[in-house]
Coordinates of C-alpha atoms in Angstrom, one line a residue:
X1 CA 193.0 182.1 171.3
X2 CA 193.4 185.5 173.0
X3 CA 196.6 187.0 174.3
X4 CA 198.0 185.0 177.2
X5 CA 195.9 182.0 176.5
X6 CA 198.7 179.7 176.0
X7 CA 200.4 181.0 179.1
X8 CA 197.3 180.1 181.2
X9 CA 197.1 176.6 179.7
X10 CA 200.7 175.9 180.4
X11 CA 200.3 177.1 183.9
X12 CA 197.3 174.7 184.4
X13 CA 199.3 171.9 182.9
X14 CA 202.2 172.7 185.3
X15 CA 199.7 172.5 188.2
X16 CA 198.4 169.1 187.1
X17 CA 201.9 167.8 186.8
X18 CA 203.1 169.2 190.1
X19 CA 200.0 167.8 191.9
X20 CA 200.7 164.3 190.4
X21 CA 204.2 164.4 191.4
X22 CA 203.6 165.7 195.0
X23 CA 200.9 163.2 195.6
X24 CA 202.8 160.3 194.0
X25 CA 205.8 161.0 196.4
X26 CA 203.6 161.2 199.3
X27 CA 201.5 157.9 198.8
X28 CA 204.1 155.3 199.8
X29 CA 204.6 157.0 203.1
X30 CA 201.0 156.4 204.2
X31 CA 199.5 153.1 205.1
X32 CA 196.1 152.5 203.5
X33 CA 194.3 149.8 205.4
X34 CA 190.7 149.1 204.4
X35 CA 188.2 151.4 206.0
X36 CA 186.4 150.3 209.0
X37 CA 182.7 149.7 208.8
X38 CA 180.8 152.8 210.1
X39 CA 178.9 152.4 213.3
X40 CA 175.2 152.5 213.1
X41 CA 173.9 156.0 212.4
X42 CA 177.3 157.3 211.4
X43 CA 176.5 157.8 207.8
X44 CA 176.4 161.4 206.8
X45 CA 173.1 162.8 205.4
X46 CA 173.3 163.3 201.6
X47 CA 172.6 166.8 200.8
X48 CA 170.3 167.7 197.8
X49 CA 172.5 170.5 196.5
X50 CA 175.8 169.6 198.0
X51 CA 176.5 166.0 199.3
X52 CA 180.2 167.0 200.1
X53 CA 179.9 167.5 203.9
X54 CA 183.5 166.2 204.8
X55 CA 185.8 166.2 207.9
X56 CA 189.1 168.1 207.4
X57 CA 192.0 165.7 206.6
X58 CA 193.7 164.7 209.9
X59 CA 197.3 164.6 208.8
X60 CA 199.5 167.1 206.8
X61 CA 199.8 164.6 204.0
X62 CA 196.0 164.3 203.7
X63 CA 195.7 168.1 203.7
X64 CA 198.3 168.5 201.0
X65 CA 196.9 165.7 199.0
X66 CA 193.5 167.3 199.1
X67 CA 194.8 170.7 198.1
X68 CA 196.7 169.3 195.2
X69 CA 193.7 167.3 193.9
X70 CA 191.4 170.4 194.1
X71 CA 194.0 172.5 192.4
X72 CA 194.4 169.9 189.7
X73 CA 190.5 169.8 189.3
X74 CA 190.5 173.5 188.7
X75 CA 193.4 173.4 186.3
X76 CA 191.7 170.7 184.3
X77 CA 188.4 172.7 184.0
X78 CA 190.5 175.8 182.9
X79 CA 192.2 173.6 180.2
X80 CA 188.7 172.3 179.0
X81 CA 187.3 175.8 178.9
X82 CA 190.2 177.2 177.0
X83 CA 189.8 174.5 174.4
X84 CA 185.9 175.1 173.8
X85 CA 185.3 175.4 170.1
X86 CA 184.7 179.0 168.9
X87 CA 181.3 179.8 167.8
X88 CA 180.1 182.7 165.7
X89 CA 179.9 186.4 166.7
X90 CA 176.4 186.6 168.2
X91 CA 173.8 189.0 169.6
X92 CA 171.6 186.6 171.3
X93 CA 168.1 187.4 172.5
X94 CA 167.3 186.3 176.1
X95 CA 164.2 184.1 176.2
X96 CA 164.2 183.3 179.9
X97 CA 166.5 184.4 182.5
X98 CA 167.6 181.9 185.3
X99 CA 169.8 183.7 187.8
X100 CA 173.0 184.7 186.0
X101 CA 172.2 182.7 183.0
X102 CA 169.9 183.2 180.0
X103 CA 168.2 180.6 177.8
X104 CA 168.6 182.0 174.3
X105 CA 167.1 181.0 170.8
X106 CA 169.2 178.3 169.3
X107 CA 170.7 176.9 172.4
X108 CA 168.8 173.7 171.8
X109 CA 169.3 173.7 168.0
X110 CA 168.9 170.0 166.8
X111 CA 171.2 170.8 163.9
X112 CA 174.0 171.3 166.2
X113 CA 176.4 168.3 166.9
X114 CA 178.6 168.1 169.9
X115 CA 182.4 168.3 168.9
X116 CA 184.7 165.6 170.4
X117 CA 187.3 166.7 173.1
X118 CA 190.6 167.8 171.6
X119 CA 193.5 165.7 172.3
X120 CA 195.0 168.0 174.9
X121 CA 191.7 167.8 177.0
X122 CA 191.8 164.0 176.7
X123 CA 195.3 163.9 178.1
X124 CA 194.8 166.2 180.9
X125 CA 191.7 164.2 181.9
X126 CA 193.8 161.0 182.1
X127 CA 196.4 163.0 184.2
X128 CA 193.6 164.3 186.5
X129 CA 192.2 160.9 187.1
X130 CA 195.7 159.7 188.3
X131 CA 196.0 162.6 190.6
X132 CA 192.6 161.9 192.2
X133 CA 193.3 158.1 192.4
X134 CA 196.6 158.8 194.1
X135 CA 194.9 161.4 196.6
X136 CA 192.2 158.7 197.4
X137 CA 195.0 156.3 198.4
X138 CA 196.0 158.9 201.1
X139 CA 192.4 159.9 202.0
X140 CA 190.4 156.7 201.5
X141 CA 186.7 157.0 201.6
X142 CA 186.5 160.9 201.0
X143 CA 183.3 161.7 199.4
X144 CA 184.4 164.5 197.2
X145 CA 187.3 162.4 195.8
X146 CA 185.1 159.4 195.2
X147 CA 182.5 161.6 193.3
X148 CA 185.1 163.4 191.1
X149 CA 186.9 160.0 190.3
X150 CA 183.6 158.5 189.2
X151 CA 182.5 161.6 187.2
X152 CA 185.7 161.9 185.2
X153 CA 185.9 158.3 184.4
X154 CA 182.4 158.5 183.1
X155 CA 183.4 161.4 181.0
X156 CA 186.2 159.4 179.5
X157 CA 183.8 156.6 178.6
X158 CA 185.1 154.3 181.3
X159 CA 181.7 153.4 183.1
X160 CA 182.7 149.9 184.0
X161 CA 185.8 151.0 185.7
X162 CA 183.7 153.7 187.6
X163 CA 181.4 151.0 188.7
X164 CA 184.3 148.8 189.8
X165 CA 185.6 151.7 191.9
X166 CA 182.4 152.0 193.7
X167 CA 182.6 148.3 194.8
X168 CA 185.1 149.5 197.5
X169 CA 182.5 152.0 198.8
X170 CA 181.0 151.5 202.2
X171 CA 177.9 149.2 201.6
X172 CA 175.6 151.4 203.7
X173 CA 176.6 154.8 202.1
X174 CA 173.8 156.6 200.4
X175 CA 176.4 158.7 198.3
X176 CA 178.0 155.5 197.0
X177 CA 174.6 154.2 195.9
X178 CA 173.6 157.4 194.3
X179 CA 176.9 157.5 192.4
X180 CA 176.2 153.9 191.1
X181 CA 172.8 154.9 190.1
X182 CA 174.3 158.0 188.3
X183 CA 176.8 155.7 186.3
X184 CA 174.3 153.2 185.5
X185 CA 171.9 155.8 184.3
X186 CA 174.3 157.6 182.2
X187 CA 175.3 154.2 180.6
X188 CA 171.7 153.6 179.6
X189 CA 171.1 150.8 182.1
X190 CA 167.9 152.4 183.5
X191 CA 166.5 149.5 185.3
X192 CA 169.6 148.9 187.3
X193 CA 170.0 152.5 187.9
X194 CA 166.5 152.7 189.5
X195 CA 167.4 149.9 191.9
X196 CA 170.6 151.8 193.0
X197 CA 168.9 155.0 193.5
X198 CA 166.0 153.4 195.6
X199 CA 168.8 152.0 197.9
X200 CA 170.3 155.4 198.1
X201 CA 167.0 157.0 199.0
X202 CA 166.4 154.3 201.5
X203 CA 169.6 155.2 203.4
X204 CA 168.9 158.8 203.6
X205 CA 167.2 160.8 206.4
X206 CA 163.4 161.7 205.8
X207 CA 164.5 165.3 205.2
X208 CA 167.2 164.6 202.7
X209 CA 165.0 162.1 200.9
X210 CA 162.4 164.8 200.6
X211 CA 164.9 167.1 199.0
X212 CA 166.2 164.7 196.6
X213 CA 162.7 163.6 195.4
X214 CA 161.2 167.1 195.2
X215 CA 159.9 167.9 191.8
X216 CA 160.8 171.6 192.2
X217 CA 161.9 173.4 189.0
X218 CA 160.6 170.7 186.6
X219 CA 157.1 171.9 187.3
X220 CA 155.2 174.7 185.5
X221 CA 155.3 177.7 188.1
X222 CA 151.4 177.5 188.8
X223 CA 151.5 173.8 189.2
X224 CA 154.6 174.1 191.5
X225 CA 152.9 176.5 193.8
X226 CA 150.0 173.9 194.4
X227 CA 152.5 171.1 194.8
X228 CA 154.6 172.9 197.4
X229 CA 151.5 173.6 199.5
X230 CA 151.8 169.9 200.7
X231 CA 154.3 169.3 203.5
X232 CA 157.6 167.7 202.5
X233 CA 157.3 163.9 202.9
X234 CA 153.6 164.0 203.5
X235 CA 151.4 161.3 202.0
X236 CA 149.6 163.7 199.4
X237 CA 153.0 165.0 198.2
X238 CA 154.4 161.5 197.7
X239 CA 151.3 160.5 195.9
X240 CA 151.6 163.5 193.5
X241 CA 155.3 162.5 192.9
X242 CA 154.3 159.0 192.1
X243 CA 151.6 160.2 189.7
X244 CA 153.9 162.7 188.0
X245 CA 156.7 160.2 187.3
X246 CA 154.2 157.5 186.0
X247 CA 152.6 159.9 183.6
X248 CA 156.0 161.4 182.7
X249 CA 157.5 158.0 181.8
X250 CA 158.6 158.1 178.1
X251 CA 157.6 154.6 177.2
X252 CA 155.4 152.2 179.3
X253 CA 156.5 149.4 177.1
X254 CA 160.0 149.7 178.7
X255 CA 160.1 148.6 182.4
X256 CA 160.8 151.3 184.8
X257 CA 160.5 155.0 185.3
X258 CA 163.4 156.4 183.2
X259 CA 162.5 160.1 183.5
X260 CA 162.5 159.8 187.4
X261 CA 165.9 158.0 187.1
X262 CA 167.2 160.9 185.0
X263 CA 165.9 163.4 187.6
X264 CA 167.9 161.6 190.4
X265 CA 171.0 161.4 188.0
X266 CA 170.7 165.1 187.7
X267 CA 170.4 165.6 191.4
X268 CA 173.9 163.7 191.7
X269 CA 175.4 165.8 188.8
X270 CA 174.4 169.0 190.7
X271 CA 175.9 167.6 193.9
X272 CA 179.1 166.6 192.2
X273 CA 179.5 170.3 190.9
X274 CA 178.3 172.1 194.1
X275 CA 181.9 172.0 195.5
X276 CA 184.0 171.8 192.4
X277 CA 185.2 174.0 189.6
X278 CA 182.8 174.0 186.6
X279 CA 183.2 174.2 182.8
X280 CA 181.5 177.7 183.1
X281 CA 184.3 179.2 185.1
X282 CA 182.1 180.3 187.8
X283 CA 181.0 179.3 191.3
X284 CA 178.1 176.9 191.2
X285 CA 174.8 178.4 192.4
X286 CA 171.1 177.8 192.6
X287 CA 170.8 179.0 189.0
X288 CA 173.0 176.2 187.7
X289 CA 171.3 173.7 189.9
X290 CA 167.9 174.7 188.3
X291 CA 169.3 174.6 184.8
X292 CA 170.8 171.1 185.4
X293 CA 167.6 169.7 186.9
X294 CA 165.4 171.0 184.0
X295 CA 167.8 170.2 181.1
X296 CA 170.5 168.0 182.3
X297 CA 174.2 168.2 181.8
X298 CA 175.2 170.0 178.6
X299 CA 176.2 167.9 175.6
X300 CA 179.0 170.6 174.9
X301 CA 180.0 174.1 175.0
X302 CA 181.2 176.8 172.8
X303 CA 182.9 180.1 173.2
X304 CA 181.3 183.0 171.4
X305 CA 181.6 186.7 171.3
X306 CA 178.6 189.0 171.8
X307 CA 178.5 192.2 169.9
X308 CA 177.5 195.4 171.6
X309 CA 176.9 198.9 170.0
X310 CA 180.1 200.0 168.2
X311 CA 183.2 197.7 168.3
X312 CA 183.0 196.4 171.9
X313 CA 182.5 192.6 172.3
X314 CA 182.3 190.2 175.2
X315 CA 183.2 186.5 175.4
X316 CA 180.4 184.3 176.3
X317 CA 180.3 180.5 177.2
X318 CA 177.4 178.9 175.3
X319 CA 176.2 175.4 176.3
X320 CA 174.1 173.1 174.3
X321 CA 171.7 170.3 175.3
X322 CA 171.8 167.1 173.5
X323 CA 170.0 167.2 170.0
X324 CA 166.6 165.5 170.0
X325 CA 165.9 166.5 173.6
X326 CA 162.1 166.2 174.3
X327 CA 159.7 167.1 177.1
X328 CA 158.2 163.9 178.5
X329 CA 156.9 165.4 181.8
X330 CA 153.1 166.1 182.0
X331 CA 152.1 169.8 181.4
X332 CA 149.9 169.8 184.5
X333 CA 149.0 167.6 187.5
X334 CA 145.3 168.1 187.5
X335 CA 142.5 167.5 184.9
X336 CA 140.7 170.8 185.5
X337 CA 142.6 172.7 182.8
X338 CA 142.2 172.4 179.1
X339 CA 144.8 171.4 176.7
X340 CA 147.0 168.2 176.2
X341 CA 148.8 166.6 179.1
X342 CA 151.8 165.9 176.9
X343 CA 153.7 168.2 174.5
X344 CA 156.7 166.1 173.3
X345 CA 157.9 168.8 170.9
X346 CA 156.9 171.9 172.7
X347 CA 159.3 174.7 171.4
X348 CA 159.8 176.5 174.8
X349 CA 159.8 173.6 177.2
X350 CA 160.1 173.7 180.9
X351 CA 162.2 170.7 181.0
X352 CA 163.6 168.1 178.5
X353 CA 165.6 164.9 178.1
X354 CA 167.2 163.0 175.2
X355 CA 167.1 159.2 176.3
X356 CA 169.5 156.5 175.1
X357 CA 166.7 154.9 173.0
X358 CA 166.4 157.9 170.9
X359 CA 163.7 160.5 169.9
X360 CA 160.1 159.3 170.3
X361 CA 157.6 160.5 167.7
X362 CA 153.9 160.8 167.7
X363 CA 152.3 157.5 166.5
X364 CA 149.7 157.9 163.8
X365 CA 146.7 155.6 165.1
X366 CA 143.2 155.2 165.9
X367 CA 141.7 153.9 169.1
X368 CA 138.0 152.8 169.8
X369 CA 136.3 151.5 172.9
X370 CA 133.6 148.8 173.0
X371 CA 131.9 147.0 175.7
X372 CA 132.3 143.3 176.8
X373 CA 130.8 141.6 180.0
X374 CA 130.3 145.1 181.6
X375 CA 133.8 146.2 180.9
X376 CA 135.4 148.5 178.2
X377 CA 137.2 146.6 175.5
X378 CA 139.7 148.9 173.8
X379 CA 141.0 148.2 170.2
X380 CA 143.8 150.1 168.5
X381 CA 145.6 150.1 165.1
X382 CA 148.7 152.1 164.1
X383 CA 151.1 152.8 161.3
X384 CA 154.8 153.2 161.8
X385 CA 155.8 156.8 161.0
X386 CA 157.6 157.2 157.7
X387 CA 160.4 159.2 159.1
X388 CA 161.6 156.3 161.3
X389 CA 163.6 153.4 159.7
X390 CA 161.8 150.0 159.1
X391 CA 162.6 147.5 161.8
X392 CA 161.2 144.6 163.8
X393 CA 158.6 146.1 166.1
X394 CA 157.3 145.4 169.6
X395 CA 154.2 147.2 170.4
X396 CA 151.9 147.7 173.4
X397 CA 148.3 149.0 174.2
X398 CA 147.9 150.2 177.7
X399 CA 145.0 151.3 179.9
X400 CA 146.0 153.6 182.7
X401 CA 144.9 156.0 185.4
X402 CA 146.9 158.8 187.1
X403 CA 148.6 156.4 189.3
X404 CA 149.7 153.4 187.0
X405 CA 148.9 151.1 184.1
X406 CA 145.9 148.9 184.8
X407 CA 145.8 146.7 181.8
X408 CA 148.3 145.8 179.0
X409 CA 148.3 144.0 175.7
X410 CA 151.7 143.6 173.8
X411 CA 152.4 142.3 170.4
X412 CA 155.1 142.0 167.6
X413 CA 154.9 143.8 164.4
X414 CA 152.4 146.4 163.3
X415 CA 149.1 144.5 163.8
X416 CA 146.2 145.8 165.6
X417 CA 146.0 145.3 169.4
X418 CA 143.0 144.8 171.9
X419 CA 142.8 145.0 175.7
X420 CA 140.1 144.8 178.2
X421 CA 139.7 146.8 181.4
X422 CA 140.7 144.9 184.6
X423 CA 137.8 144.3 187.0
X424 CA 140.0 144.8 190.1
X425 CA 140.9 148.4 189.1
X426 CA 139.1 151.6 189.0
X427 CA 138.0 152.7 185.5
X428 CA 140.9 153.7 183.3
X429 CA 141.2 157.3 182.3
X430 CA 144.1 157.2 179.7
X431 CA 144.9 154.9 176.9
X432 CA 148.4 154.6 175.5
X433 CA 149.6 152.9 172.3
X434 CA 153.4 152.4 171.7
X435 CA 155.7 150.8 169.3
X436 CA 159.5 150.6 169.2
X437 CA 162.3 148.9 167.5
X438 CA 163.2 145.7 169.1
X439 CA 166.9 146.5 168.3
X440 CA 168.3 150.0 168.1
X441 CA 166.7 153.5 168.4
X442 CA 163.3 154.3 167.0
X443 CA 160.1 154.7 168.9
X444 CA 156.7 156.4 168.6
X445 CA 153.8 156.6 171.0
X446 CA 150.2 158.1 171.4
X447 CA 148.6 159.0 174.7
X448 CA 145.1 160.3 175.0
X449 CA 142.3 160.5 177.6
X450 CA 140.0 157.6 177.6
X451 CA 136.4 159.0 177.7
X452 CA 133.8 157.1 179.5
X453 CA 131.4 157.1 176.4
X454 CA 127.8 156.3 176.2
X455 CA 126.7 152.9 178.0
X456 CA 124.5 152.0 174.9
X457 CA 126.8 153.2 171.9
X458 CA 130.4 152.2 171.2
X459 CA 133.1 154.5 169.6
X460 CA 133.4 154.6 165.9
X461 CA 136.0 152.3 164.3
X462 CA 137.2 153.4 160.8
X463 CA 137.6 150.4 158.4
X464 CA 139.0 150.0 154.9
X465 CA 136.2 149.7 152.4
X466 CA 135.4 146.2 151.5
X467 CA 132.8 143.9 149.8
X468 CA 131.1 142.6 152.8
X469 CA 130.3 144.0 156.3
X470 CA 132.3 142.4 159.2
X471 CA 129.9 140.3 161.4
X472 CA 132.1 140.5 164.5
X473 CA 134.3 143.0 166.2
X474 CA 137.5 140.9 165.8
X475 CA 136.8 140.8 161.9
X476 CA 136.3 144.6 161.9
X477 CA 139.6 145.1 163.8
X478 CA 141.3 143.2 161.1
X479 CA 140.0 145.7 158.7
X480 CA 140.7 148.7 160.8
X481 CA 142.5 151.6 159.1
X482 CA 145.9 152.4 160.5
X483 CA 145.2 156.0 161.4
X484 CA 142.4 158.6 161.1
X485 CA 143.4 160.1 157.8
X486 CA 141.5 159.9 154.4
X487 CA 141.5 161.6 151.1
X488 CA 138.6 163.6 149.6
X489 CA 136.3 161.4 147.5
X490 CA 137.7 158.1 149.2
X491 CA 135.4 155.4 150.3
X492 CA 135.7 154.4 153.9
X493 CA 133.7 152.1 156.2
X494 CA 132.3 153.0 159.7
X495 CA 131.8 150.1 162.3
X496 CA 130.0 150.7 165.6
X497 CA 128.0 148.6 168.2
X498 CA 124.5 149.2 169.7
X499 CA 124.0 147.8 173.3
X500 CA 120.4 148.7 173.9
X501 CA 117.7 146.1 174.2
X502 CA 115.4 145.8 171.1
X503 CA 111.7 146.6 171.5
X504 CA 108.8 145.3 169.3
X505 CA 108.0 147.3 166.2
X506 CA 110.6 149.9 167.0
X507 CA 113.3 151.3 164.8
X508 CA 116.6 153.2 165.3
X509 CA 117.1 156.5 163.7
X510 CA 120.7 156.7 162.7
X511 CA 122.5 159.8 161.6
X512 CA 126.2 160.2 160.5
X513 CA 127.3 163.8 159.9
X514 CA 130.7 165.3 159.0
X515 CA 131.5 168.8 160.0
X516 CA 134.7 170.8 159.7
X517 CA 136.4 171.6 163.1
X518 CA 138.1 174.9 163.9
X519 CA 137.1 177.1 161.0
X520 CA 139.4 180.1 160.8
X521 CA 138.3 183.6 161.0
X522 CA 138.9 184.3 157.3
X523 CA 137.0 181.1 156.2
X524 CA 133.9 182.2 158.2
X525 CA 134.2 185.7 156.9
X526 CA 134.3 184.5 153.3
X527 CA 131.2 182.3 153.9
X528 CA 129.4 185.2 155.6
X529 CA 130.1 187.4 152.5
X530 CA 129.1 184.8 150.0
X531 CA 132.6 184.5 148.5
X532 CA 133.0 180.9 149.7
X533 CA 130.5 178.2 150.2
X534 CA 130.1 176.0 153.3
X535 CA 128.7 173.0 151.4
X536 CA 131.9 171.1 151.6
X537 CA 132.4 172.0 155.2
X538 CA 129.7 169.6 156.5
X539 CA 127.6 166.8 155.2
X540 CA 125.3 164.2 156.5
X541 CA 123.0 161.1 155.9
X542 CA 120.1 159.8 158.0
X543 CA 118.3 156.5 157.8
X544 CA 116.1 154.2 159.9
X545 CA 117.3 150.7 161.0
X546 CA 115.2 147.9 162.5
X547 CA 116.0 147.5 166.2
X548 CA 115.4 143.8 166.3
X549 CA 119.2 142.8 166.4
X550 CA 120.5 141.3 169.6
X551 CA 122.5 143.3 172.0
X552 CA 126.1 144.1 171.2
X553 CA 125.5 143.6 167.4
X554 CA 127.7 145.5 165.1
X555 CA 126.8 147.8 162.3
X556 CA 128.7 148.8 159.3
X557 CA 128.1 151.6 156.9
X558 CA 130.2 152.3 153.8
X559 CA 130.4 155.8 152.7
X560 CA 132.3 158.1 150.3
X561 CA 133.7 161.4 151.6
X562 CA 132.7 164.4 149.7
X563 CA 135.4 166.5 147.8
X564 CA 136.6 168.2 150.9
X565 CA 139.3 170.8 151.6
X566 CA 142.1 169.5 153.6
X567 CA 141.9 169.8 157.4
X568 CA 140.3 168.2 160.5
X569 CA 136.7 167.1 160.5
X570 CA 134.4 165.6 163.1
X571 CA 132.5 162.4 162.1
X572 CA 129.6 162.1 164.5
X573 CA 127.3 159.0 164.8
X574 CA 123.9 159.8 166.4
X575 CA 121.4 157.0 167.4
X576 CA 117.8 157.8 168.5
X577 CA 115.9 154.9 170.2
X578 CA 112.3 155.1 171.0
X579 CA 113.0 153.3 174.3
X580 CA 116.6 154.6 175.2
X581 CA 116.6 158.1 173.9
X582 CA 119.6 159.7 172.0
X583 CA 123.3 158.5 172.1
X584 CA 126.2 160.0 170.3
X585 CA 129.8 159.0 169.4
X586 CA 132.4 160.7 167.4
X587 CA 135.9 160.6 165.9
X588 CA 138.2 163.1 164.4
X589 CA 139.3 162.6 160.7
X590 CA 141.9 164.4 158.9
X591 CA 141.5 165.0 155.2
X592 CA 144.9 164.9 153.6
X593 CA 146.0 165.8 150.0
X594 CA 146.1 163.4 147.2
X595 CA 143.7 161.7 144.9
X596 CA 141.4 158.9 146.2
X597 CA 142.2 155.2 145.2
X598 CA 140.9 154.4 141.7
X599 CA 138.6 151.9 143.2
X600 CA 137.0 154.6 145.2
X601 CA 136.3 157.2 142.4
X602 CA 132.7 158.0 142.1
X603 CA 130.8 157.0 139.0
X604 CA 130.5 159.9 136.5
X605 CA 126.9 161.3 136.3
X606 CA 125.2 164.4 135.0
X607 CA 124.0 165.3 138.4
X608 CA 125.7 166.2 141.8
X609 CA 127.2 163.4 143.7
X610 CA 125.6 162.6 147.2
X611 CA 127.8 163.8 150.2
X612 CA 127.7 160.3 151.7
X613 CA 127.1 157.1 149.8
X614 CA 125.7 154.4 152.3
X615 CA 126.5 150.8 151.6
X616 CA 123.5 149.5 149.6
X617 CA 123.7 146.0 151.1
X618 CA 122.5 147.4 154.5
X619 CA 118.7 147.3 155.3
X620 CA 117.8 150.9 155.2
X621 CA 114.5 152.8 155.3
X622 CA 113.7 156.4 154.7
X623 CA 117.3 157.3 153.9
X624 CA 117.9 161.1 153.4
X625 CA 120.8 162.3 151.3

């Protein structure tokens, strides 16, 4: 601690003690009848950046109580700031400037763990809460006091006490409902928080509700400029907001829109700090509001010294977000741009959150679409990530569009799932597959666009190799591989369905081809120079199949992968019909390291092995290697 540090802390503690004594002596002299119900229309509008529009206390006792309460709040934040842990001597590199602040490398380091408050800070917080409570007895119903009493109780882990305090709030007060939503959300009770926030929004004016629900800083800059072209409160803007929060919901298997609730909780936090001393030791501004809306309230702070040229240093306040924070918001609103909609582990994210149910991982899976009764029938299989602890799982398969989930299938355990498109909805454009532990943290998900596909050809479903071809889709799903990985030389089976009507004396020309995706520059250069061959980069086989099967008949071919390099490959199925033309379907496969299973090893021969080995039990004609 620097020179004079102890003196400043003692002065702050004296301010806390003085405020407590003055307010306690004043309290008995003031009657505190319950506040009268406000007349219709008298509820003050809740400001987006500062909800604290209050009248000046009418009596000298009330003025003194408010002065002492504010003085005590400033003194506590000084004590807190003086007790921040000391970090290392740093020379940080600014990644993004936000007003007076800078996002630097390492501020979101997942290896950092928040330190618990020292005993002095814990004791002074208890004293501050007592001062605020006594001031509230003199000035009942004051919004600033109510907010601070709730916030510091929540910091102290006294969420139930904070909720009980809000029971005495006026029932039609938007601020009280917003505070209740804030407490419930921070306590991990997301569904209840949403209900409270909806009540709060319903009691605001149209202008204030628009400010509260504005997406603003959480959007990418280009997307934000498009969004803000819509008038505040207009139907197109509200539609965009509904779509944004639906797509940004961390888990569809969990009821509610938790990320939207987090956004509203951050609005409350910004309002609480707008007219109060902050841990940063500087006046609240638009920059701190943006940081709070984008990243939430810090998990902790450190004091560090920045080194300049020579021996000069400067003290910095360094805040950290919670470890495991992820980006759940969609990267764009429209579909006209390329690239994924979700980037959970984006390094330089626009906004992030660490939910109570823990970090969400990418779910290894495969999804395939088939047709039943004129509708798409989607099947999925997955494997629980090795990095997550084993547990009893609940899982779900979801079809959705930009506005909501249109069809759902849920299950227990890690078995395959299937869901059919609902007739009453527009065609789904997204498919989501999720799994999470029924108790405790642990969740994984996969969300991808759902392509229309060809009307006569299904998607490819990868199966484990077996002795017999599955005659039905349900039996094929039971043998579905849990993900889209395979090892070089491994035998796999491919299942698909053809929906074209058979024609007399006609045959289908079927081609399966495998090609490497995304060859790098050096690989292409080596192939061009003759220093590397391309024979293991692509392979294929073609055969003729009689088209006398009824519609929706399943086909299966078992093949053995060549000895491929590791990487991503595209397996493409092409079917040419004399009467229906050409149809294609494909799936991405990742070739991973490791030897193939012993049962899949090719027989030793003197000659070269074929790239694909079809199942000899299938009726085939004119097969080309």
